[in-house]
mmCIF file of C-alpha atoms in Angstrom:
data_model
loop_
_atom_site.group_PDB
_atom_site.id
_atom_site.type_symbol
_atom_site.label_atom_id
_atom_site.label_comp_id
_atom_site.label_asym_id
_atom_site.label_seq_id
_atom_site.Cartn_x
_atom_site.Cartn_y
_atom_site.Cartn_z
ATOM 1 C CA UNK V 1 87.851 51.557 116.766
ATOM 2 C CA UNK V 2 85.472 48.781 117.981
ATOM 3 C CA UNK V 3 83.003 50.807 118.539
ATOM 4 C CA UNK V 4 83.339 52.022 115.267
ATOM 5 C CA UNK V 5 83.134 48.504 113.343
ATOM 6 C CA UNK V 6 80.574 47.920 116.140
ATOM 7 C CA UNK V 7 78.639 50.976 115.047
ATOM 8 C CA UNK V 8 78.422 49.688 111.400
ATOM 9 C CA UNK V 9 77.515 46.103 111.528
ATOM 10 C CA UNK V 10 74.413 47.377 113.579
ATOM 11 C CA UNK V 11 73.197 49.568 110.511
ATOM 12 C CA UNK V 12 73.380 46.673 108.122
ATOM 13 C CA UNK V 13 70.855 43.345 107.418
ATOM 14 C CA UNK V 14 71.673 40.453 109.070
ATOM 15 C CA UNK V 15 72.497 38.828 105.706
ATOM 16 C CA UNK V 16 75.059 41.308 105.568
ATOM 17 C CA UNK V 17 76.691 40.743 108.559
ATOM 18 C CA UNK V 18 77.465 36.849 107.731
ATOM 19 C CA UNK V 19 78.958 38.068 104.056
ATOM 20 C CA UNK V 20 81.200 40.586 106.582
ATOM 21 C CA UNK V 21 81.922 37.814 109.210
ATOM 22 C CA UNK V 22 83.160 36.155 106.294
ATOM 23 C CA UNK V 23 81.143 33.392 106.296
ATOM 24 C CA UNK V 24 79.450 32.009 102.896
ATOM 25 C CA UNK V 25 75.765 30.820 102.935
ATOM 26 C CA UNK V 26 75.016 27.644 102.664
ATOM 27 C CA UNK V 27 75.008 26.485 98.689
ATOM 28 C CA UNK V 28 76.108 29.465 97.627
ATOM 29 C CA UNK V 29 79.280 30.208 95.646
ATOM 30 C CA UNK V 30 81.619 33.133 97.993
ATOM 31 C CA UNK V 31 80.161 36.435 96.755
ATOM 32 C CA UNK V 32 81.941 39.501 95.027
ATOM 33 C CA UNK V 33 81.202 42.887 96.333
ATOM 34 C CA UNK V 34 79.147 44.334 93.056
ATOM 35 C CA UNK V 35 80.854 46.459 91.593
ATOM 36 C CA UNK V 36 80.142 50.705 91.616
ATOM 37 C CA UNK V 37 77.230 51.181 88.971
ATOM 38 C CA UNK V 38 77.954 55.209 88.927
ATOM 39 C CA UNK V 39 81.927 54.823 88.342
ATOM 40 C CA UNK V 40 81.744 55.120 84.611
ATOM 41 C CA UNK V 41 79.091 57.655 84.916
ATOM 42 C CA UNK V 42 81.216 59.693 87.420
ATOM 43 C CA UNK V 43 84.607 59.120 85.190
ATOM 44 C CA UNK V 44 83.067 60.756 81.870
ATOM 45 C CA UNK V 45 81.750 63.819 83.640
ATOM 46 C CA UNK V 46 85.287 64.042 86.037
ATOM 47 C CA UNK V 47 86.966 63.967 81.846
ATOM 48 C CA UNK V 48 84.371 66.437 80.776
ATOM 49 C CA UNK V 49 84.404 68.990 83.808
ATOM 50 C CA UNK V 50 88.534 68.513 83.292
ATOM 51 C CA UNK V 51 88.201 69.327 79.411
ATOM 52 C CA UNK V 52 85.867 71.934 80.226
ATOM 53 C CA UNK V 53 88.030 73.744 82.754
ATOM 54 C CA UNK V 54 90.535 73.585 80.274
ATOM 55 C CA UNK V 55 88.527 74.947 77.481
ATOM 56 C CA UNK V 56 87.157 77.946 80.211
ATOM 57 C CA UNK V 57 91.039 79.271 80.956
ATOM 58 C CA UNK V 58 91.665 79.215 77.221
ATOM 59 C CA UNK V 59 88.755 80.956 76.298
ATOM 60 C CA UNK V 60 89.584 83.422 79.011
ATOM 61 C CA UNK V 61 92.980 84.149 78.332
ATOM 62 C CA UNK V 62 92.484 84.227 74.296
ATOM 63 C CA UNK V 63 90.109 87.122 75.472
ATOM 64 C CA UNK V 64 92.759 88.671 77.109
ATOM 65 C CA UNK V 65 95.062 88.784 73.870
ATOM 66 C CA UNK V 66 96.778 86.058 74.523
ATOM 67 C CA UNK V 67 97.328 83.499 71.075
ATOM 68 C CA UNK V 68 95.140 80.659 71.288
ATOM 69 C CA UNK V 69 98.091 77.877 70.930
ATOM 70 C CA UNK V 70 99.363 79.794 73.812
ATOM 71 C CA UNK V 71 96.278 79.744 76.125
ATOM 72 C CA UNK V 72 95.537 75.967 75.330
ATOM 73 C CA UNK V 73 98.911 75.038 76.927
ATOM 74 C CA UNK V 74 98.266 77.475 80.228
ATOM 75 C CA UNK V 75 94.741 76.038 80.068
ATOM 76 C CA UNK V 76 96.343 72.423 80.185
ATOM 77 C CA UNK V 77 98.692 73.681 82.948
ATOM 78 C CA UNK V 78 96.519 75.318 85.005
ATOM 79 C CA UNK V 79 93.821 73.280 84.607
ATOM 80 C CA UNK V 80 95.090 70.148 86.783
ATOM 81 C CA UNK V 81 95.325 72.337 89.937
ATOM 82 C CA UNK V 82 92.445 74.229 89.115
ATOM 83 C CA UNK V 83 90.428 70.133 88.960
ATOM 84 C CA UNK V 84 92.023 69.353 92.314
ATOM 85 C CA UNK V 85 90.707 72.198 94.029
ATOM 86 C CA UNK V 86 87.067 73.010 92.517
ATOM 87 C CA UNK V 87 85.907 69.214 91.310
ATOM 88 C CA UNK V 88 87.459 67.272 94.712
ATOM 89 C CA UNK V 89 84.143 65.790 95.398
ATOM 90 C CA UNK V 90 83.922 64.242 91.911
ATOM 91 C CA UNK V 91 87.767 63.223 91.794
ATOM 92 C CA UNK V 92 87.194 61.414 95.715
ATOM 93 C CA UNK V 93 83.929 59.928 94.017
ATOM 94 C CA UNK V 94 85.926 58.145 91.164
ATOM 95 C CA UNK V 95 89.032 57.241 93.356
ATOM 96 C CA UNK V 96 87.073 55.286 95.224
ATOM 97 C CA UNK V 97 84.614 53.624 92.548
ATOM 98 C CA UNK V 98 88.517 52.896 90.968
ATOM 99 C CA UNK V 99 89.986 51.526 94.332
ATOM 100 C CA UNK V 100 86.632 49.303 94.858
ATOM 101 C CA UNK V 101 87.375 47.883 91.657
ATOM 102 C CA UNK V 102 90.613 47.104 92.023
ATOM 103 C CA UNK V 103 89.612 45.029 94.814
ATOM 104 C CA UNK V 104 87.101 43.077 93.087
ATOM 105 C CA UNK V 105 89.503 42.243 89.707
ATOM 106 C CA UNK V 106 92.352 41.309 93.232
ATOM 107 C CA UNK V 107 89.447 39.408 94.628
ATOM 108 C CA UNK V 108 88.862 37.257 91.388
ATOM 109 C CA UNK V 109 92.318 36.738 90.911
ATOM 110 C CA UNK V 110 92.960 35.527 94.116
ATOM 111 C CA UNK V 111 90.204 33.123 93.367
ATOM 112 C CA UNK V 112 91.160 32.086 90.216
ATOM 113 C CA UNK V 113 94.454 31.423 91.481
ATOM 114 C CA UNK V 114 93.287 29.240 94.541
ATOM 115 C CA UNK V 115 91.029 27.153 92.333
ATOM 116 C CA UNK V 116 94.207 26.825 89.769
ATOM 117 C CA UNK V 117 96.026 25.664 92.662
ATOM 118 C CA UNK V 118 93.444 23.353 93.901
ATOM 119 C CA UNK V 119 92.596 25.089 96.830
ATOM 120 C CA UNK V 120 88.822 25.706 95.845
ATOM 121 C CA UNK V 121 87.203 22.434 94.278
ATOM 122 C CA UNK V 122 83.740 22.388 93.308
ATOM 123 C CA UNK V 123 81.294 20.607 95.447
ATOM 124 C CA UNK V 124 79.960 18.406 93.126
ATOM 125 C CA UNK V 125 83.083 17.076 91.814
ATOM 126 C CA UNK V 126 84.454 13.941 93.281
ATOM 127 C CA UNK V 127 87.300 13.914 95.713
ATOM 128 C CA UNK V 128 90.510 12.795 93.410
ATOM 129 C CA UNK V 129 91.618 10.771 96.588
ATOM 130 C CA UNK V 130 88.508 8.290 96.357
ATOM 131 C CA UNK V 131 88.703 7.956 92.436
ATOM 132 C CA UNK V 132 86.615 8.243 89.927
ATOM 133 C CA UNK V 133 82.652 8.076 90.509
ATOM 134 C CA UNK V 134 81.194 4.757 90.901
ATOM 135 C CA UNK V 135 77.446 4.621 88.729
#
């Protein structure tokens, strides 16, 4: 596994590697990961392909005979197997623009929460232990 993490930190810029080390540059406020540009992108065409699928085993099986109520529902049943199975790149590409949101919105919080605790002051504020500013 070291060689692993080892393996990565050599592709990336030396800026990079200080933002992984976990150290903040000097002056600068501690950095979000950005988040994915593609995830909304990625979730209208996973809906779409989904919708489509479903509309592709109804039109098939109202060709068949069967009532189009009927094939709708099958479509609707089938069609969540059908998704895992033929769009899994697609699905893996929005779970994981999802989960790297979900870690930026935890990441804020647990910012907003330190500075609403006190933990993160700004560093132009005075201290509140040597009272107010003197001019």
């Amino acid at each position: 596994m070291p060689e692993l993490q080892r393996d990565q930190t050599e592709d990336t810029a030396p800026e990079d590697q200080t933002r992984e080390a976990g150290e903040a540059s000097p002056g600068a406020p501690d950095e979000l990961p950005a988040a994915p540009e593609h995830l909304g992108r990625d979730l209208v065409l996973y809906s779409a392909a989904r919708f489509g699928l479903v509309a592709v085993v109804a039109v098939v099986l109202a060709l068949l005979g069967v009532p189009v109520l009927i094939g709708i529902t099958v479509g609707l049943i089938v069609g969540l197997p059908l998704a895992i199975l033929l769009l899994r790149d697609l699905n893996n590409r929005v779970t994981s623009g999802m989960a790297a949101r979900g870690a930026i919105r935890r990441a804020q919080r647990a910012r907003l929460r330190a500075e609403l605790r006190g933990e993160l002051a700004d560093e132009g504020a005075p201290d509140a232990e040597d009272g107010p500013a003197q001019p």
